[in-house]
PDB file of C-alpha atoms in Angstrom:
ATOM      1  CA  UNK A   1      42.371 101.149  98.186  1.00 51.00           C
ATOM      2  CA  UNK A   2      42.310 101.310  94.188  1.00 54.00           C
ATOM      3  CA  UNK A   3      46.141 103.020  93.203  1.00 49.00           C
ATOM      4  CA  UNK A   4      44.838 105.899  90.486  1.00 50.00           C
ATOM      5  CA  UNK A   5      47.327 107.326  88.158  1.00 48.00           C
ATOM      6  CA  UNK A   6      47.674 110.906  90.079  1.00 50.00           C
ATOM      7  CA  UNK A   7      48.512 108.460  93.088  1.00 51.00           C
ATOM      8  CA  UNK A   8      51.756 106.718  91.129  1.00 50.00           C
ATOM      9  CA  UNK A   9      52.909 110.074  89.952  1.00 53.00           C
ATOM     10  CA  UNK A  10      53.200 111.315  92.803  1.00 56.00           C
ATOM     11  CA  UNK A  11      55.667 108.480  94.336  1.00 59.00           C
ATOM     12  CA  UNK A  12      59.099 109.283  94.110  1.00 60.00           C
ATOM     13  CA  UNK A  13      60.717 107.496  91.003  1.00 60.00           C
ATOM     14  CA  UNK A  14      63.325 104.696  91.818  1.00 64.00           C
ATOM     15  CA  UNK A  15      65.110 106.281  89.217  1.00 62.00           C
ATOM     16  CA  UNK A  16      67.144 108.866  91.029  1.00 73.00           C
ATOM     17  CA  UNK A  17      66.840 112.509  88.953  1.00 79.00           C
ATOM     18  CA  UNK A  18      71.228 112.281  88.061  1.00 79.00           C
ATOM     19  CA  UNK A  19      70.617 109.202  85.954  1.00 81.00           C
ATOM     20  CA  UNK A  20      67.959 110.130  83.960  1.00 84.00           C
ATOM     21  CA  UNK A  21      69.404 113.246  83.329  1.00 86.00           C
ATOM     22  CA  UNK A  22      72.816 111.981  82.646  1.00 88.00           C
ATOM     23  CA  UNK A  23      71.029 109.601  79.925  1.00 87.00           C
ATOM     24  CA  UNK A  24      69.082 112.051  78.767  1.00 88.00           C
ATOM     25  CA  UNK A  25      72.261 114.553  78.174  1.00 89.00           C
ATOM     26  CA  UNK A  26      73.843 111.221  76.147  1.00 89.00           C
ATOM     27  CA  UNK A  27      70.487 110.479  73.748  1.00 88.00           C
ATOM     28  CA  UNK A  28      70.912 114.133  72.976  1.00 89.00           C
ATOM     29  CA  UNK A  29      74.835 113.649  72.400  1.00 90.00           C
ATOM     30  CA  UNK A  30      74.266 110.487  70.238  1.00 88.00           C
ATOM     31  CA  UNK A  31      71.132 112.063  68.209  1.00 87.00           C
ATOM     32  CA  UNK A  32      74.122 114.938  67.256  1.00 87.00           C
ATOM     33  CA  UNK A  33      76.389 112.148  66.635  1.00 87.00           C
ATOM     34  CA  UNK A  34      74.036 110.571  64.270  1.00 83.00           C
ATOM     35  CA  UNK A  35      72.914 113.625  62.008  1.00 81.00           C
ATOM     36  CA  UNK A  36      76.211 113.214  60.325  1.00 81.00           C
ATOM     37  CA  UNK A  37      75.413 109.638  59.384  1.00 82.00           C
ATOM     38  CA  UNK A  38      74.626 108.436  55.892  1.00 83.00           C
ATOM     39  CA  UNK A  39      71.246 105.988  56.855  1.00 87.00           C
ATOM     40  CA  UNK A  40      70.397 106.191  60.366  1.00 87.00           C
ATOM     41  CA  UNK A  41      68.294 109.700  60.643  1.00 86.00           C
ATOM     42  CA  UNK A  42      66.386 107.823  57.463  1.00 87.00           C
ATOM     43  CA  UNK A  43      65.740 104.526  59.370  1.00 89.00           C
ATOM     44  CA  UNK A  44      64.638 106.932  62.185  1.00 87.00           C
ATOM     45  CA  UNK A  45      62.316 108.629  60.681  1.00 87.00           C
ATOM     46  CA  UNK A  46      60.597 105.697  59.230  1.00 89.00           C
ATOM     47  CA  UNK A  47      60.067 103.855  62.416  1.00 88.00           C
ATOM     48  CA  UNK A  48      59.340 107.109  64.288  1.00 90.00           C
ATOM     49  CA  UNK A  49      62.065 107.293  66.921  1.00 88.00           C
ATOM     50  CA  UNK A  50      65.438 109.337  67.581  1.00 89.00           C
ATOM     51  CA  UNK A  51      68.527 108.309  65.739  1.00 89.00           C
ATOM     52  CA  UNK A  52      70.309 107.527  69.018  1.00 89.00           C
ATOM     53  CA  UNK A  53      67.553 104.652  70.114  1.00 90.00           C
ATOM     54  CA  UNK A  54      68.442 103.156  66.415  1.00 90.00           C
ATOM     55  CA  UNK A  55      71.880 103.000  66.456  1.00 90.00           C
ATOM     56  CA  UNK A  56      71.621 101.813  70.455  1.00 91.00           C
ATOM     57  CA  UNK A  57      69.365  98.818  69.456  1.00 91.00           C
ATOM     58  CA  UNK A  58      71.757  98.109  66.418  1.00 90.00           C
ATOM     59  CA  UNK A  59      74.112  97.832  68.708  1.00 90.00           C
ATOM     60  CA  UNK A  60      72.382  95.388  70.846  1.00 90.00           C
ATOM     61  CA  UNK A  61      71.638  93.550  68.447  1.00 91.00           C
ATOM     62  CA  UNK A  62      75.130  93.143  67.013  1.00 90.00           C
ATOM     63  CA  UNK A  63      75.783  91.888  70.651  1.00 86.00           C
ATOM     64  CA  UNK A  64      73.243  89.639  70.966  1.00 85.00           C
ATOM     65  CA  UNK A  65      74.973  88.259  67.544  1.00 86.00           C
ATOM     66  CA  UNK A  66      78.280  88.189  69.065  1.00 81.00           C
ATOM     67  CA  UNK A  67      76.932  86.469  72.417  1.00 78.00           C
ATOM     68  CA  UNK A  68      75.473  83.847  70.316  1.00 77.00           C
ATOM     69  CA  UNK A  69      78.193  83.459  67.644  1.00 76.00           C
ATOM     70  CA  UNK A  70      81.173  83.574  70.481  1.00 75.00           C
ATOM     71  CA  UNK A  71      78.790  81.975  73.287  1.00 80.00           C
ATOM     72  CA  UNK A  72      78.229  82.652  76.745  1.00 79.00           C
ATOM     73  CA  UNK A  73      81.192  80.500  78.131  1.00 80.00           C
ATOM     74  CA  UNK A  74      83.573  82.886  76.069  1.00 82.00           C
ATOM     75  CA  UNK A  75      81.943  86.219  77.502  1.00 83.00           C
ATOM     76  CA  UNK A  76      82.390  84.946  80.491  1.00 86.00           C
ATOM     77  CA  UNK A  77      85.501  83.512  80.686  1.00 87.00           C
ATOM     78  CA  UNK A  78      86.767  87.291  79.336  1.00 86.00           C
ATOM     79  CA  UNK A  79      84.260  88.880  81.849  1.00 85.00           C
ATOM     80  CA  UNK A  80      86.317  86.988  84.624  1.00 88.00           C
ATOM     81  CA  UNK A  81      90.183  87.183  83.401  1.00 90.00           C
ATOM     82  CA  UNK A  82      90.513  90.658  81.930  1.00 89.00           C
ATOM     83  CA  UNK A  83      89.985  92.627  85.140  1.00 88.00           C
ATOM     84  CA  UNK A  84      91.552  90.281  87.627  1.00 90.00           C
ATOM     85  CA  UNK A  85      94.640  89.904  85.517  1.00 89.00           C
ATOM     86  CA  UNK A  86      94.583  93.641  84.943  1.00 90.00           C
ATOM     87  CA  UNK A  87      94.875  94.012  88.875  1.00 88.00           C
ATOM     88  CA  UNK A  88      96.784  91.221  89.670  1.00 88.00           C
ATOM     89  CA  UNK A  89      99.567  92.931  87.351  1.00 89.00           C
ATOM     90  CA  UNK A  90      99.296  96.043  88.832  1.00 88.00           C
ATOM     91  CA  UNK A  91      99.206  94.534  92.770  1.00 87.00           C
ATOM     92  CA  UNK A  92     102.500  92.837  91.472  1.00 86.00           C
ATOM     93  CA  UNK A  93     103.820  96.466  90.643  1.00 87.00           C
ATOM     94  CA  UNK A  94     102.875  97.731  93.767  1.00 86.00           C
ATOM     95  CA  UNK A  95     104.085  95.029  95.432  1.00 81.00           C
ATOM     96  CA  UNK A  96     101.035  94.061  97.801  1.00 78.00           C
ATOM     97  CA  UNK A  97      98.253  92.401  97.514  1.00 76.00           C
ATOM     98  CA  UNK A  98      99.141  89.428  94.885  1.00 80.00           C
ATOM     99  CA  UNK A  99      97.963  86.697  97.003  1.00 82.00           C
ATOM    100  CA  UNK A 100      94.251  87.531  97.043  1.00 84.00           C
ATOM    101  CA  UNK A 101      95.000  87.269  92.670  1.00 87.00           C
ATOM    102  CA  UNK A 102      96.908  84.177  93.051  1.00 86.00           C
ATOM    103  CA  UNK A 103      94.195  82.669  94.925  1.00 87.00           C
ATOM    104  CA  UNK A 104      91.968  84.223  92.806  1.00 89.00           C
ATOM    105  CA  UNK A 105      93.769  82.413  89.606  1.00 89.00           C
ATOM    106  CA  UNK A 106      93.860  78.793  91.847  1.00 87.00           C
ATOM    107  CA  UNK A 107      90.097  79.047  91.703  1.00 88.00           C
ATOM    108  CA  UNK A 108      89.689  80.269  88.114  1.00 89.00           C
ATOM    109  CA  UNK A 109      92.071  77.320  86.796  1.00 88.00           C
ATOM    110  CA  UNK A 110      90.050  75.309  88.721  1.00 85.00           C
ATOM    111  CA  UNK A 111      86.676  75.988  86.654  1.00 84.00           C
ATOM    112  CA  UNK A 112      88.842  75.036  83.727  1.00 84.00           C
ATOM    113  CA  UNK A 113      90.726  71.804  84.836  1.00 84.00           C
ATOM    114  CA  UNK A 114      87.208  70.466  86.244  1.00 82.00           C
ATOM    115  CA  UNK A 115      85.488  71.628  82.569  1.00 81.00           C
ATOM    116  CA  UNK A 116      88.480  70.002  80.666  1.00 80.00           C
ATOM    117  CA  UNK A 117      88.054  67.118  82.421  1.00 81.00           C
ATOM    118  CA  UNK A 118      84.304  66.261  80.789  1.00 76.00           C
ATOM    119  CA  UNK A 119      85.929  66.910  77.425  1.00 66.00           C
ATOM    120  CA  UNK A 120      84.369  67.831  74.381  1.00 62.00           C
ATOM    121  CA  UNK A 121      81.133  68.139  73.501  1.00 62.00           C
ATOM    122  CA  UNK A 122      81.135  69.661  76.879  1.00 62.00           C
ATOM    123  CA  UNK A 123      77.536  69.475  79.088  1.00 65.00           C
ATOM    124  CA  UNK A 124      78.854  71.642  81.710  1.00 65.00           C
ATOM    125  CA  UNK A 125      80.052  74.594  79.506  1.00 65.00           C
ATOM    126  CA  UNK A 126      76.668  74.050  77.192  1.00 71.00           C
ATOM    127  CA  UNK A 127      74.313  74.435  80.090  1.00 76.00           C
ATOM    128  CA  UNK A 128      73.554  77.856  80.795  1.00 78.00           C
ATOM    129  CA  UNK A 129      72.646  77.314  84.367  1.00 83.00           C
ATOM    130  CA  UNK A 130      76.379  76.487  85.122  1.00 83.00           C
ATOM    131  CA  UNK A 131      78.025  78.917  83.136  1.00 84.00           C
ATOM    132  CA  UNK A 132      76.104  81.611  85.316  1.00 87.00           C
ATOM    133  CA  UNK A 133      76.820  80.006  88.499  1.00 89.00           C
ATOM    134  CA  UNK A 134      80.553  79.857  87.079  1.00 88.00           C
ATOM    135  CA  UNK A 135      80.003  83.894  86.443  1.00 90.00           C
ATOM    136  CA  UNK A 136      78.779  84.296  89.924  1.00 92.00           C
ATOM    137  CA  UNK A 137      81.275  82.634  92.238  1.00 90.00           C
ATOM    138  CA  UNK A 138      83.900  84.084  90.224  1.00 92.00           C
ATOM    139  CA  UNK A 139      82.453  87.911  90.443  1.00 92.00           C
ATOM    140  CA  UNK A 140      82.379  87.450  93.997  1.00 91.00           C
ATOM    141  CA  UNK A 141      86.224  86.064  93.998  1.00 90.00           C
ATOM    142  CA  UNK A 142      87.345  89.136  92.656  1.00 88.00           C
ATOM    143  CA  UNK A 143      85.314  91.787  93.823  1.00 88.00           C
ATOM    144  CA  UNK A 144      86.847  93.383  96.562  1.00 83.00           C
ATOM    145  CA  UNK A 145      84.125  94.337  99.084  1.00 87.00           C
ATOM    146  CA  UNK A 146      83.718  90.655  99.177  1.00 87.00           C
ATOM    147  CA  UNK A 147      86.788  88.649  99.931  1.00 84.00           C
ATOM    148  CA  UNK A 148      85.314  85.781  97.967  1.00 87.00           C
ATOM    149  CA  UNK A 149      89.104  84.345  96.999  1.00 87.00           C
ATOM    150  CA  UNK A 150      89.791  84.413 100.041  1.00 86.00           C
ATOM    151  CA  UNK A 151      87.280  82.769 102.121  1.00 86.00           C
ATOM    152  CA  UNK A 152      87.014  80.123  99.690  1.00 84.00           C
ATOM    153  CA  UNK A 153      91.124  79.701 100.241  1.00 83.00           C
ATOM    154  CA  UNK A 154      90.522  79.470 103.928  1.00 84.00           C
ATOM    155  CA  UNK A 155      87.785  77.050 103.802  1.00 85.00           C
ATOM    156  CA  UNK A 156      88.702  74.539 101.039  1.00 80.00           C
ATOM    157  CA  UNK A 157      92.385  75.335  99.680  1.00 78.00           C
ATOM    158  CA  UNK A 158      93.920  75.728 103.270  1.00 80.00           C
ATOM    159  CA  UNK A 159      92.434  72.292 104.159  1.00 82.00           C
ATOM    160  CA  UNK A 160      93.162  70.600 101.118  1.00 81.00           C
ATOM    161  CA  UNK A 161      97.138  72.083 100.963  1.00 81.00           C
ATOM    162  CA  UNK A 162      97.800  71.061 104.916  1.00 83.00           C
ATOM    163  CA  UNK A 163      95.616  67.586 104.473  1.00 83.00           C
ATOM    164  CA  UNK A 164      98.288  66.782 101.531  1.00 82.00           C
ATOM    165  CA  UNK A 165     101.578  68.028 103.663  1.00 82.00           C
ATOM    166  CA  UNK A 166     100.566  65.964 106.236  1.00 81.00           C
ATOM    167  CA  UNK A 167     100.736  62.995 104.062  1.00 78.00           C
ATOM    168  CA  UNK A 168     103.938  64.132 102.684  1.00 74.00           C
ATOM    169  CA  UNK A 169     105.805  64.815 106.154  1.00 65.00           C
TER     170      UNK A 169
END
């Protein structure tokens, strides 16, 4: 069967309806944002486009700048310390909860003692195929619905602490 284009209009979008209209209601926010501005309604008339889409590629741009000025590694490495520190201070508050952060922490230092180990000129931290693995075991550390810190404790830390009191006993 040949797909025509009244066919694909009429499938539901994947998009649900909220979204779009939630980042429609911010283009329109940022174009009123952007009036005000000294250059950017001039740059968007020239290439034919609403201020907002300028100043949002600008911006990604300026990111893409940063990533490869500061480097993946870095991003990460904030990506993966500022929220799990953020909630490991506030489980110590609260006074529950600080061991999945600990082990959380044992598992982060331990992406750091193995990469400072290889020294400098580092391969590991230059290859991007290990800095996103690095990104993905430690997302699923700290998320929550996951457990990741702690079935990795239970599986290799456990082992590793009671193998090494045995030999000190």
């Amino acid at each position: 069967r040949i797909t025509t284009m009244s066919d694909a209009d009429s499938k539901p979008s994947p998009v649900p309806s909220a979204a779009k209209e939630q980042f429609a209601n911010f283009i329109e926010k940022l174009n009123r944002q952007c009036k005000g501005l000294p250059y950017i309604p001039v740059i968007a008339e020239k290439a034919k486009t609403k201020p907002a889409y300028v100043v949002l590629g600008g911006g990604g741009f300026l990111f893409f700048i940063f990533v490869l000025m500061v480097g993946l590694n870095a991003l990460v490495e904030m990506a993966c310390f500022a929220y799990p520190a953020f909630m490991a201070i506030k489980s110590l508050k609260e006074s529950s909860g600080y061991e999945v952060w600990l082990t959380y922490f044992m598992i982060f230092s331990s992406f750091h003692v193995m990469e400072a180990l290889y020294g400098h000129p580092d391969p590991m931290t230059d290859s991007t195929t290990y800095i996103l693995f690095k990104l993905v075991v430690l997302v699923l550390c700290f998320l929550p619905m996951t457990n990741g810190a702690e079935r990795i404790y239970k599986m290799g830390i456990k082992r590793v602490i009671a193998a090494a009191d045995a030999k000190t006993d």
